């Protein structure tokens, strides 16, 4: 009888914010399938319950809003109780809003920056004391932080802020031997367009976007998940970097 190979991330403990759907859930599944224990957060209990069922017994879910500092404190407490310490943190929770510059309101602008920039900043701050030496933090940025794309100016600015934080937090956490990097997805087929606009417009938008990507296709969420896992665990001599997963869209 052949011995079963040791799971790649056996014994590793990971927190993923925004882990109940999309890139977060796919990343959680990759890690759980390779032996890690994962705590995921989300803002919708039904989605969390579904994700928890899909992930199985090595996953824990917590209803938590990254826009709420109180919720972030509760997250840190739960992580400490559940895991004690952790080996990786994937700060993935975020939102997109498609609004022309002329129509942007203060409320929506504030919502975007609170969820996409302020929340991640304080999530890292509150969970950093629980990160083991040699841990990896991965933030989700976007290729929009280097490209001028209509309809998402405030979103792009919030992701550019997150790119800057990646460098600053990487420097600040160096003494604790914690690495901080970012994964920068291009168009990924997560269904977010279909959820944020009418179906016909979403399909037209996707076709237009494909033509602008050198690889002429959307990425698969699994392609981003593999990059996140690499940055979190394997990229041991890399910190402060942003890794594009975008079919060449921001590079060529």
PDB file of C-alpha atoms in Angstrom:
ATOM      1  CA  UNK A   1       0.000   0.000   0.000  1.00  0.00           C
ATOM      2  CA  UNK A   2       1.318   3.456  -0.926  1.00  0.00           C
ATOM      3  CA  UNK A   3       1.564   6.086   1.765  1.00  0.00           C
ATOM      4  CA  UNK A   4      -0.613   9.142   1.290  1.00  0.00           C
ATOM      5  CA  UNK A   5       1.461  12.245   0.565  1.00  0.00           C
ATOM      6  CA  UNK A   6       1.561  14.860   3.328  1.00  0.00           C
ATOM      7  CA  UNK A   7      -0.824  17.692   2.565  1.00  0.00           C
ATOM      8  CA  UNK A   8       1.032  20.815   1.489  1.00  0.00           C
ATOM      9  CA  UNK A   9      -0.433  23.117   4.148  1.00  0.00           C
ATOM     10  CA  UNK A  10      -1.132  20.593   6.910  1.00  0.00           C
ATOM     11  CA  UNK A  11      -1.150  22.323  10.292  1.00  0.00           C
ATOM     12  CA  UNK A  12      -1.276  25.819   8.827  1.00  0.00           C
ATOM     13  CA  UNK A  13      -3.893  28.250  10.169  1.00  0.00           C
ATOM     14  CA  UNK A  14      -5.235  30.955   7.878  1.00  0.00           C
ATOM     15  CA  UNK A  15      -7.718  33.847   8.081  1.00  0.00           C
ATOM     16  CA  UNK A  16      -9.482  35.030   4.912  1.00  0.00           C
ATOM     17  CA  UNK A  17     -11.689  38.116   5.018  1.00  0.00           C
ATOM     18  CA  UNK A  18     -14.359  38.146   2.348  1.00  0.00           C
ATOM     19  CA  UNK A  19     -14.084  34.374   2.204  1.00  0.00           C
ATOM     20  CA  UNK A  20     -17.712  33.429   1.698  1.00  0.00           C
ATOM     21  CA  UNK A  21     -17.697  33.845  -2.100  1.00  0.00           C
ATOM     22  CA  UNK A  22     -15.550  34.652  -5.116  1.00  0.00           C
ATOM     23  CA  UNK A  23     -11.772  34.720  -4.827  1.00  0.00           C
ATOM     24  CA  UNK A  24     -11.848  34.337  -1.061  1.00  0.00           C
ATOM     25  CA  UNK A  25     -13.899  31.157  -1.133  1.00  0.00           C
ATOM     26  CA  UNK A  26     -11.861  29.595  -3.946  1.00  0.00           C
ATOM     27  CA  UNK A  27      -8.653  30.359  -2.035  1.00  0.00           C
ATOM     28  CA  UNK A  28     -10.123  28.923   1.154  1.00  0.00           C
ATOM     29  CA  UNK A  29     -11.027  25.728  -0.715  1.00  0.00           C
ATOM     30  CA  UNK A  30      -7.529  25.374  -2.152  1.00  0.00           C
ATOM     31  CA  UNK A  31      -5.974  25.742   1.303  1.00  0.00           C
ATOM     32  CA  UNK A  32      -8.447  23.461   3.076  1.00  0.00           C
ATOM     33  CA  UNK A  33      -7.982  20.806   0.398  1.00  0.00           C
ATOM     34  CA  UNK A  34      -4.252  20.940   1.135  1.00  0.00           C
ATOM     35  CA  UNK A  35      -4.703  20.484   4.883  1.00  0.00           C
ATOM     36  CA  UNK A  36      -4.966  24.016   6.291  1.00  0.00           C
ATOM     37  CA  UNK A  37      -7.490  25.181   8.851  1.00  0.00           C
ATOM     38  CA  UNK A  38      -9.211  28.343   7.634  1.00  0.00           C
ATOM     39  CA  UNK A  39     -11.417  30.999   9.213  1.00  0.00           C
ATOM     40  CA  UNK A  40     -13.486  32.927   6.695  1.00  0.00           C
ATOM     41  CA  UNK A  41     -15.493  36.102   7.185  1.00  0.00           C
ATOM     42  CA  UNK A  42     -18.397  37.599   5.275  1.00  0.00           C
ATOM     43  CA  UNK A  43     -21.298  40.007   5.675  1.00  0.00           C
ATOM     44  CA  UNK A  44     -24.130  37.612   4.758  1.00  0.00           C
ATOM     45  CA  UNK A  45     -24.961  34.706   7.048  1.00  0.00           C
ATOM     46  CA  UNK A  46     -26.559  32.604   4.304  1.00  0.00           C
ATOM     47  CA  UNK A  47     -23.445  32.839   2.128  1.00  0.00           C
ATOM     48  CA  UNK A  48     -21.235  32.042   5.103  1.00  0.00           C
ATOM     49  CA  UNK A  49     -23.307  28.986   5.969  1.00  0.00           C
ATOM     50  CA  UNK A  50     -23.127  27.747   2.375  1.00  0.00           C
ATOM     51  CA  UNK A  51     -19.376  28.337   2.206  1.00  0.00           C
ATOM     52  CA  UNK A  52     -18.798  26.615   5.543  1.00  0.00           C
ATOM     53  CA  UNK A  53     -20.731  23.575   4.357  1.00  0.00           C
ATOM     54  CA  UNK A  54     -18.739  23.481   1.112  1.00  0.00           C
ATOM     55  CA  UNK A  55     -15.394  23.781   2.901  1.00  0.00           C
ATOM     56  CA  UNK A  56     -16.045  21.156   5.546  1.00  0.00           C
ATOM     57  CA  UNK A  57     -14.816  20.616   9.082  1.00  0.00           C
ATOM     58  CA  UNK A  58     -11.471  22.395   8.665  1.00  0.00           C
ATOM     59  CA  UNK A  59     -13.235  25.724   8.126  1.00  0.00           C
ATOM     60  CA  UNK A  60     -14.729  28.182  10.607  1.00  0.00           C
ATOM     61  CA  UNK A  61     -16.976  31.071   9.582  1.00  0.00           C
ATOM     62  CA  UNK A  62     -17.654  34.404  11.258  1.00  0.00           C
ATOM     63  CA  UNK A  63     -20.175  37.096  10.351  1.00  0.00           C
ATOM     64  CA  UNK A  64     -17.976  40.189  10.216  1.00  0.00           C
ATOM     65  CA  UNK A  65     -18.097  43.518   8.372  1.00  0.00           C
ATOM     66  CA  UNK A  66     -14.703  44.927   7.439  1.00  0.00           C
ATOM     67  CA  UNK A  67     -16.235  48.429   7.572  1.00  0.00           C
ATOM     68  CA  UNK A  68     -16.749  48.031  11.337  1.00  0.00           C
ATOM     69  CA  UNK A  69     -13.786  48.396  13.681  1.00  0.00           C
ATOM     70  CA  UNK A  70     -15.875  46.690  16.359  1.00  0.00           C
ATOM     71  CA  UNK A  71     -16.308  43.693  14.060  1.00  0.00           C
ATOM     72  CA  UNK A  72     -12.563  43.659  13.356  1.00  0.00           C
ATOM     73  CA  UNK A  73     -11.891  43.560  17.098  1.00  0.00           C
ATOM     74  CA  UNK A  74     -14.356  40.675  17.417  1.00  0.00           C
ATOM     75  CA  UNK A  75     -12.593  38.912  14.559  1.00  0.00           C
ATOM     76  CA  UNK A  76      -9.253  39.191  16.333  1.00  0.00           C
ATOM     77  CA  UNK A  77     -10.794  37.783  19.525  1.00  0.00           C
ATOM     78  CA  UNK A  78     -12.369  34.872  17.647  1.00  0.00           C
ATOM     79  CA  UNK A  79      -9.131  34.073  15.822  1.00  0.00           C
ATOM     80  CA  UNK A  80      -7.235  34.067  19.118  1.00  0.00           C
ATOM     81  CA  UNK A  81      -9.809  31.754  20.703  1.00  0.00           C
ATOM     82  CA  UNK A  82     -10.056  29.449  17.679  1.00  0.00           C
ATOM     83  CA  UNK A  83      -6.440  29.265  16.499  1.00  0.00           C
ATOM     84  CA  UNK A  84      -4.242  31.020  19.053  1.00  0.00           C
ATOM     85  CA  UNK A  85      -1.838  32.152  16.347  1.00  0.00           C
ATOM     86  CA  UNK A  86      -2.021  32.079  12.548  1.00  0.00           C
ATOM     87  CA  UNK A  87       0.367  31.483   9.659  1.00  0.00           C
ATOM     88  CA  UNK A  88      -1.271  33.561   6.931  1.00  0.00           C
ATOM     89  CA  UNK A  89      -3.794  36.364   6.502  1.00  0.00           C
ATOM     90  CA  UNK A  90      -5.576  37.005   3.208  1.00  0.00           C
ATOM     91  CA  UNK A  91      -7.205  40.448   3.371  1.00  0.00           C
ATOM     92  CA  UNK A  92      -9.643  40.069   0.537  1.00  0.00           C
ATOM     93  CA  UNK A  93     -12.936  41.731   1.558  1.00  0.00           C
ATOM     94  CA  UNK A  94     -13.862  44.541  -0.808  1.00  0.00           C
ATOM     95  CA  UNK A  95     -16.574  46.019  -2.987  1.00  0.00           C
ATOM     96  CA  UNK A  96     -16.876  47.554  -6.459  1.00  0.00           C
ATOM     97  CA  UNK A  97     -19.209  50.324  -7.597  1.00  0.00           C
ATOM     98  CA  UNK A  98     -19.617  51.333 -11.246  1.00  0.00           C
ATOM     99  CA  UNK A  99     -20.451  55.040 -11.162  1.00  0.00           C
ATOM    100  CA  UNK A 100     -19.337  57.841 -13.519  1.00  0.00           C
ATOM    101  CA  UNK A 101     -17.056  60.432 -11.947  1.00  0.00           C
ATOM    102  CA  UNK A 102     -19.699  63.147 -12.428  1.00  0.00           C
ATOM    103  CA  UNK A 103     -22.287  61.120 -10.507  1.00  0.00           C
ATOM    104  CA  UNK A 104     -20.140  59.942  -7.583  1.00  0.00           C
ATOM    105  CA  UNK A 105     -21.640  60.818  -4.197  1.00  0.00           C
ATOM    106  CA  UNK A 106     -19.804  61.378  -0.951  1.00  0.00           C
ATOM    107  CA  UNK A 107     -21.593  58.434   0.660  1.00  0.00           C
ATOM    108  CA  UNK A 108     -20.527  55.943  -2.014  1.00  0.00           C
ATOM    109  CA  UNK A 109     -16.987  57.359  -2.083  1.00  0.00           C
ATOM    110  CA  UNK A 110     -16.733  56.928   1.688  1.00  0.00           C
ATOM    111  CA  UNK A 111     -18.193  53.412   1.500  1.00  0.00           C
ATOM    112  CA  UNK A 112     -15.597  52.346  -1.058  1.00  0.00           C
ATOM    113  CA  UNK A 113     -12.663  53.709   0.896  1.00  0.00           C
ATOM    114  CA  UNK A 114     -13.938  52.450   4.239  1.00  0.00           C
ATOM    115  CA  UNK A 115     -14.367  48.876   3.012  1.00  0.00           C
ATOM    116  CA  UNK A 116     -11.474  48.692   0.539  1.00  0.00           C
ATOM    117  CA  UNK A 117      -8.776  50.647   2.386  1.00  0.00           C
ATOM    118  CA  UNK A 118      -9.619  51.503   6.000  1.00  0.00           C
ATOM    119  CA  UNK A 119     -10.971  48.050   6.838  1.00  0.00           C
ATOM    120  CA  UNK A 120      -7.942  46.166   5.483  1.00  0.00           C
ATOM    121  CA  UNK A 121      -5.543  48.533   7.259  1.00  0.00           C
ATOM    122  CA  UNK A 122      -7.087  47.892  10.653  1.00  0.00           C
ATOM    123  CA  UNK A 123      -7.582  44.192   9.942  1.00  0.00           C
ATOM    124  CA  UNK A 124      -3.818  43.833   9.552  1.00  0.00           C
ATOM    125  CA  UNK A 125      -3.232  46.004  12.623  1.00  0.00           C
ATOM    126  CA  UNK A 126      -5.530  43.936  14.851  1.00  0.00           C
ATOM    127  CA  UNK A 127      -4.401  40.522  13.584  1.00  0.00           C
ATOM    128  CA  UNK A 128      -0.659  41.231  13.325  1.00  0.00           C
ATOM    129  CA  UNK A 129      -0.064  40.285  16.988  1.00  0.00           C
ATOM    130  CA  UNK A 130      -1.458  36.821  16.193  1.00  0.00           C
ATOM    131  CA  UNK A 131       0.768  36.205  13.154  1.00  0.00           C
ATOM    132  CA  UNK A 132       3.624  33.764  13.679  1.00  0.00           C
ATOM    133  CA  UNK A 133       7.167  34.665  12.700  1.00  0.00           C
ATOM    134  CA  UNK A 134       7.567  33.968   8.988  1.00  0.00           C
ATOM    135  CA  UNK A 135       3.870  34.498   8.274  1.00  0.00           C
ATOM    136  CA  UNK A 136       2.571  35.976   5.047  1.00  0.00           C
ATOM    137  CA  UNK A 137      -0.073  38.686   4.654  1.00  0.00           C
ATOM    138  CA  UNK A 138      -1.702  39.049   1.230  1.00  0.00           C
ATOM    139  CA  UNK A 139      -3.874  42.034   0.276  1.00  0.00           C
ATOM    140  CA  UNK A 140      -6.171  42.059  -2.761  1.00  0.00           C
ATOM    141  CA  UNK A 141      -5.470  45.103  -4.921  1.00  0.00           C
ATOM    142  CA  UNK A 142      -6.466  45.440  -8.587  1.00  0.00           C
ATOM    143  CA  UNK A 143      -4.960  46.311 -11.949  1.00  0.00           C
ATOM    144  CA  UNK A 144      -7.217  49.374 -11.832  1.00  0.00           C
ATOM    145  CA  UNK A 145      -4.728  50.990  -9.463  1.00  0.00           C
ATOM    146  CA  UNK A 146      -2.371  51.534 -12.407  1.00  0.00           C
ATOM    147  CA  UNK A 147      -4.880  51.892 -15.264  1.00  0.00           C
ATOM    148  CA  UNK A 148      -7.299  54.738 -15.944  1.00  0.00           C
ATOM    149  CA  UNK A 149     -10.626  52.945 -16.343  1.00  0.00           C
ATOM    150  CA  UNK A 150     -13.933  54.839 -16.588  1.00  0.00           C
ATOM    151  CA  UNK A 151     -16.760  54.311 -14.082  1.00  0.00           C
ATOM    152  CA  UNK A 152     -14.552  53.108 -11.223  1.00  0.00           C
ATOM    153  CA  UNK A 153     -12.400  56.093 -10.287  1.00  0.00           C
ATOM    154  CA  UNK A 154     -13.153  55.954  -6.551  1.00  0.00           C
ATOM    155  CA  UNK A 155     -12.739  52.168  -6.471  1.00  0.00           C
ATOM    156  CA  UNK A 156      -9.404  52.475  -8.277  1.00  0.00           C
ATOM    157  CA  UNK A 157      -8.215  55.085  -5.804  1.00  0.00           C
ATOM    158  CA  UNK A 158      -9.096  52.823  -2.876  1.00  0.00           C
ATOM    159  CA  UNK A 159      -7.084  49.989  -4.421  1.00  0.00           C
ATOM    160  CA  UNK A 160      -4.150  52.319  -5.067  1.00  0.00           C
ATOM    161  CA  UNK A 161      -4.238  53.179  -1.366  1.00  0.00           C
ATOM    162  CA  UNK A 162      -4.082  49.469  -0.603  1.00  0.00           C
ATOM    163  CA  UNK A 163      -1.064  49.094  -2.911  1.00  0.00           C
ATOM    164  CA  UNK A 164       0.716  51.816  -0.976  1.00  0.00           C
ATOM    165  CA  UNK A 165      -0.184  50.143   2.332  1.00  0.00           C
ATOM    166  CA  UNK A 166       1.361  46.912   1.066  1.00  0.00           C
ATOM    167  CA  UNK A 167       4.752  48.607   0.923  1.00  0.00           C
ATOM    168  CA  UNK A 168       4.373  50.527   4.192  1.00  0.00           C
ATOM    169  CA  UNK A 169       3.067  47.580   6.211  1.00  0.00           C
ATOM    170  CA  UNK A 170       5.740  45.322   4.729  1.00  0.00           C
ATOM    171  CA  UNK A 171       8.380  47.699   6.059  1.00  0.00           C
ATOM    172  CA  UNK A 172       6.718  48.068   9.463  1.00  0.00           C
ATOM    173  CA  UNK A 173       6.304  44.324   9.984  1.00  0.00           C
ATOM    174  CA  UNK A 174       9.826  43.381   8.868  1.00  0.00           C
ATOM    175  CA  UNK A 175      11.169  43.304  12.436  1.00  0.00           C
ATOM    176  CA  UNK A 176       8.642  40.555  13.202  1.00  0.00           C
ATOM    177  CA  UNK A 177       9.672  38.636  10.053  1.00  0.00           C
ATOM    178  CA  UNK A 178       6.169  38.958   8.615  1.00  0.00           C
ATOM    179  CA  UNK A 179       5.927  39.428   4.851  1.00  0.00           C
ATOM    180  CA  UNK A 180       3.231  41.629   3.270  1.00  0.00           C
ATOM    181  CA  UNK A 181       2.428  41.339  -0.435  1.00  0.00           C
ATOM    182  CA  UNK A 182      -0.501  42.017  -2.743  1.00  0.00           C
ATOM    183  CA  UNK A 183      -2.218  40.023  -5.447  1.00  0.00           C
ATOM    184  CA  UNK A 184      -3.532  42.216  -8.254  1.00  0.00           C
ATOM    185  CA  UNK A 185      -6.307  40.525 -10.248  1.00  0.00           C
ATOM    186  CA  UNK A 186      -7.402  41.648 -13.654  1.00  0.00           C
ATOM    187  CA  UNK A 187     -10.802  40.572 -15.005  1.00  0.00           C
ATOM    188  CA  UNK A 188     -11.621  37.336 -13.178  1.00  0.00           C
ATOM    189  CA  UNK A 189     -14.768  35.344 -13.842  1.00  0.00           C
ATOM    190  CA  UNK A 190     -16.302  35.507 -10.361  1.00  0.00           C
ATOM    191  CA  UNK A 191     -19.780  36.636 -11.426  1.00  0.00           C
ATOM    192  CA  UNK A 192     -19.333  40.091  -9.905  1.00  0.00           C
ATOM    193  CA  UNK A 193     -20.343  41.861 -13.134  1.00  0.00           C
ATOM    194  CA  UNK A 194     -23.555  39.855 -13.357  1.00  0.00           C
ATOM    195  CA  UNK A 195     -24.371  40.764  -9.757  1.00  0.00           C
ATOM    196  CA  UNK A 196     -23.684  44.471 -10.186  1.00  0.00           C
ATOM    197  CA  UNK A 197     -25.404  45.278 -13.494  1.00  0.00           C
ATOM    198  CA  UNK A 198     -28.155  43.950 -15.803  1.00  0.00           C
ATOM    199  CA  UNK A 199     -27.325  40.650 -17.540  1.00  0.00           C
ATOM    200  CA  UNK A 200     -27.167  42.008 -21.107  1.00  0.00           C
ATOM    201  CA  UNK A 201     -24.959  44.919 -20.102  1.00  0.00           C
ATOM    202  CA  UNK A 202     -22.753  42.563 -18.090  1.00  0.00           C
ATOM    203  CA  UNK A 203     -22.260  40.309 -21.134  1.00  0.00           C
ATOM    204  CA  UNK A 204     -21.420  43.263 -23.373  1.00  0.00           C
ATOM    205  CA  UNK A 205     -18.996  44.598 -20.784  1.00  0.00           C
ATOM    206  CA  UNK A 206     -17.266  41.235 -20.459  1.00  0.00           C
ATOM    207  CA  UNK A 207     -16.768  40.955 -24.231  1.00  0.00           C
ATOM    208  CA  UNK A 208     -15.326  44.464 -24.381  1.00  0.00           C
ATOM    209  CA  UNK A 209     -13.002  43.742 -21.467  1.00  0.00           C
ATOM    210  CA  UNK A 210     -11.756  40.496 -23.031  1.00  0.00           C
ATOM    211  CA  UNK A 211     -10.642  42.390 -26.129  1.00  0.00           C
ATOM    212  CA  UNK A 212      -8.497  44.658 -23.955  1.00  0.00           C
ATOM    213  CA  UNK A 213      -6.628  41.787 -22.267  1.00  0.00           C
ATOM    214  CA  UNK A 214      -3.599  40.407 -24.154  1.00  0.00           C
ATOM    215  CA  UNK A 215      -4.654  36.809 -23.372  1.00  0.00           C
ATOM    216  CA  UNK A 216      -8.179  37.602 -24.685  1.00  0.00           C
ATOM    217  CA  UNK A 217      -9.915  35.876 -21.789  1.00  0.00           C
ATOM    218  CA  UNK A 218     -11.035  36.327 -18.216  1.00  0.00           C
ATOM    219  CA  UNK A 219      -8.996  34.675 -15.511  1.00  0.00           C
ATOM    220  CA  UNK A 220     -10.208  31.727 -13.479  1.00  0.00           C
ATOM    221  CA  UNK A 221     -10.551  32.319  -9.707  1.00  0.00           C
ATOM    222  CA  UNK A 222      -8.300  29.278  -9.153  1.00  0.00           C
ATOM    223  CA  UNK A 223      -5.484  31.128 -10.922  1.00  0.00           C
ATOM    224  CA  UNK A 224      -5.700  33.907  -8.350  1.00  0.00           C
ATOM    225  CA  UNK A 225      -5.987  31.437  -5.467  1.00  0.00           C
ATOM    226  CA  UNK A 226      -2.728  29.755  -6.490  1.00  0.00           C
ATOM    227  CA  UNK A 227      -1.000  33.139  -6.545  1.00  0.00           C
ATOM    228  CA  UNK A 228      -2.340  33.990  -3.075  1.00  0.00           C
ATOM    229  CA  UNK A 229      -1.110  30.677  -1.659  1.00  0.00           C
ATOM    230  CA  UNK A 230       2.298  31.251  -3.249  1.00  0.00           C
ATOM    231  CA  UNK A 231       2.622  34.733  -1.760  1.00  0.00           C
ATOM    232  CA  UNK A 232       1.374  33.571   1.638  1.00  0.00           C
ATOM    233  CA  UNK A 233       3.660  30.568   2.011  1.00  0.00           C
ATOM    234  CA  UNK A 234       6.228  30.005  -0.724  1.00  0.00           C
ATOM    235  CA  UNK A 235       7.456  33.542  -1.519  1.00  0.00           C
ATOM    236  CA  UNK A 236       9.777  33.624   1.488  1.00  0.00           C
ATOM    237  CA  UNK A 237      12.164  36.216   0.012  1.00  0.00           C
ATOM    238  CA  UNK A 238       9.473  38.583  -1.245  1.00  0.00           C
ATOM    239  CA  UNK A 239       7.795  41.423   0.627  1.00  0.00           C
ATOM    240  CA  UNK A 240       6.151  44.701  -0.374  1.00  0.00           C
ATOM    241  CA  UNK A 241       5.458  43.353  -3.863  1.00  0.00           C
ATOM    242  CA  UNK A 242       2.347  43.319  -6.011  1.00  0.00           C
ATOM    243  CA  UNK A 243       1.794  40.227  -8.147  1.00  0.00           C
ATOM    244  CA  UNK A 244      -0.451  40.829 -11.187  1.00  0.00           C
ATOM    245  CA  UNK A 245      -2.777  37.989 -12.233  1.00  0.00           C
ATOM    246  CA  UNK A 246      -4.315  39.758 -15.195  1.00  0.00           C
ATOM    247  CA  UNK A 247      -3.541  38.061 -18.495  1.00  0.00           C
ATOM    248  CA  UNK A 248      -0.887  40.704 -19.138  1.00  0.00           C
ATOM    249  CA  UNK A 249      -3.405  43.554 -18.942  1.00  0.00           C
ATOM    250  CA  UNK A 250      -1.294  45.835 -16.779  1.00  0.00           C
ATOM    251  CA  UNK A 251       2.075  44.737 -18.147  1.00  0.00           C
ATOM    252  CA  UNK A 252       2.110  44.482 -21.948  1.00  0.00           C
TER     253      UNK A 252
END
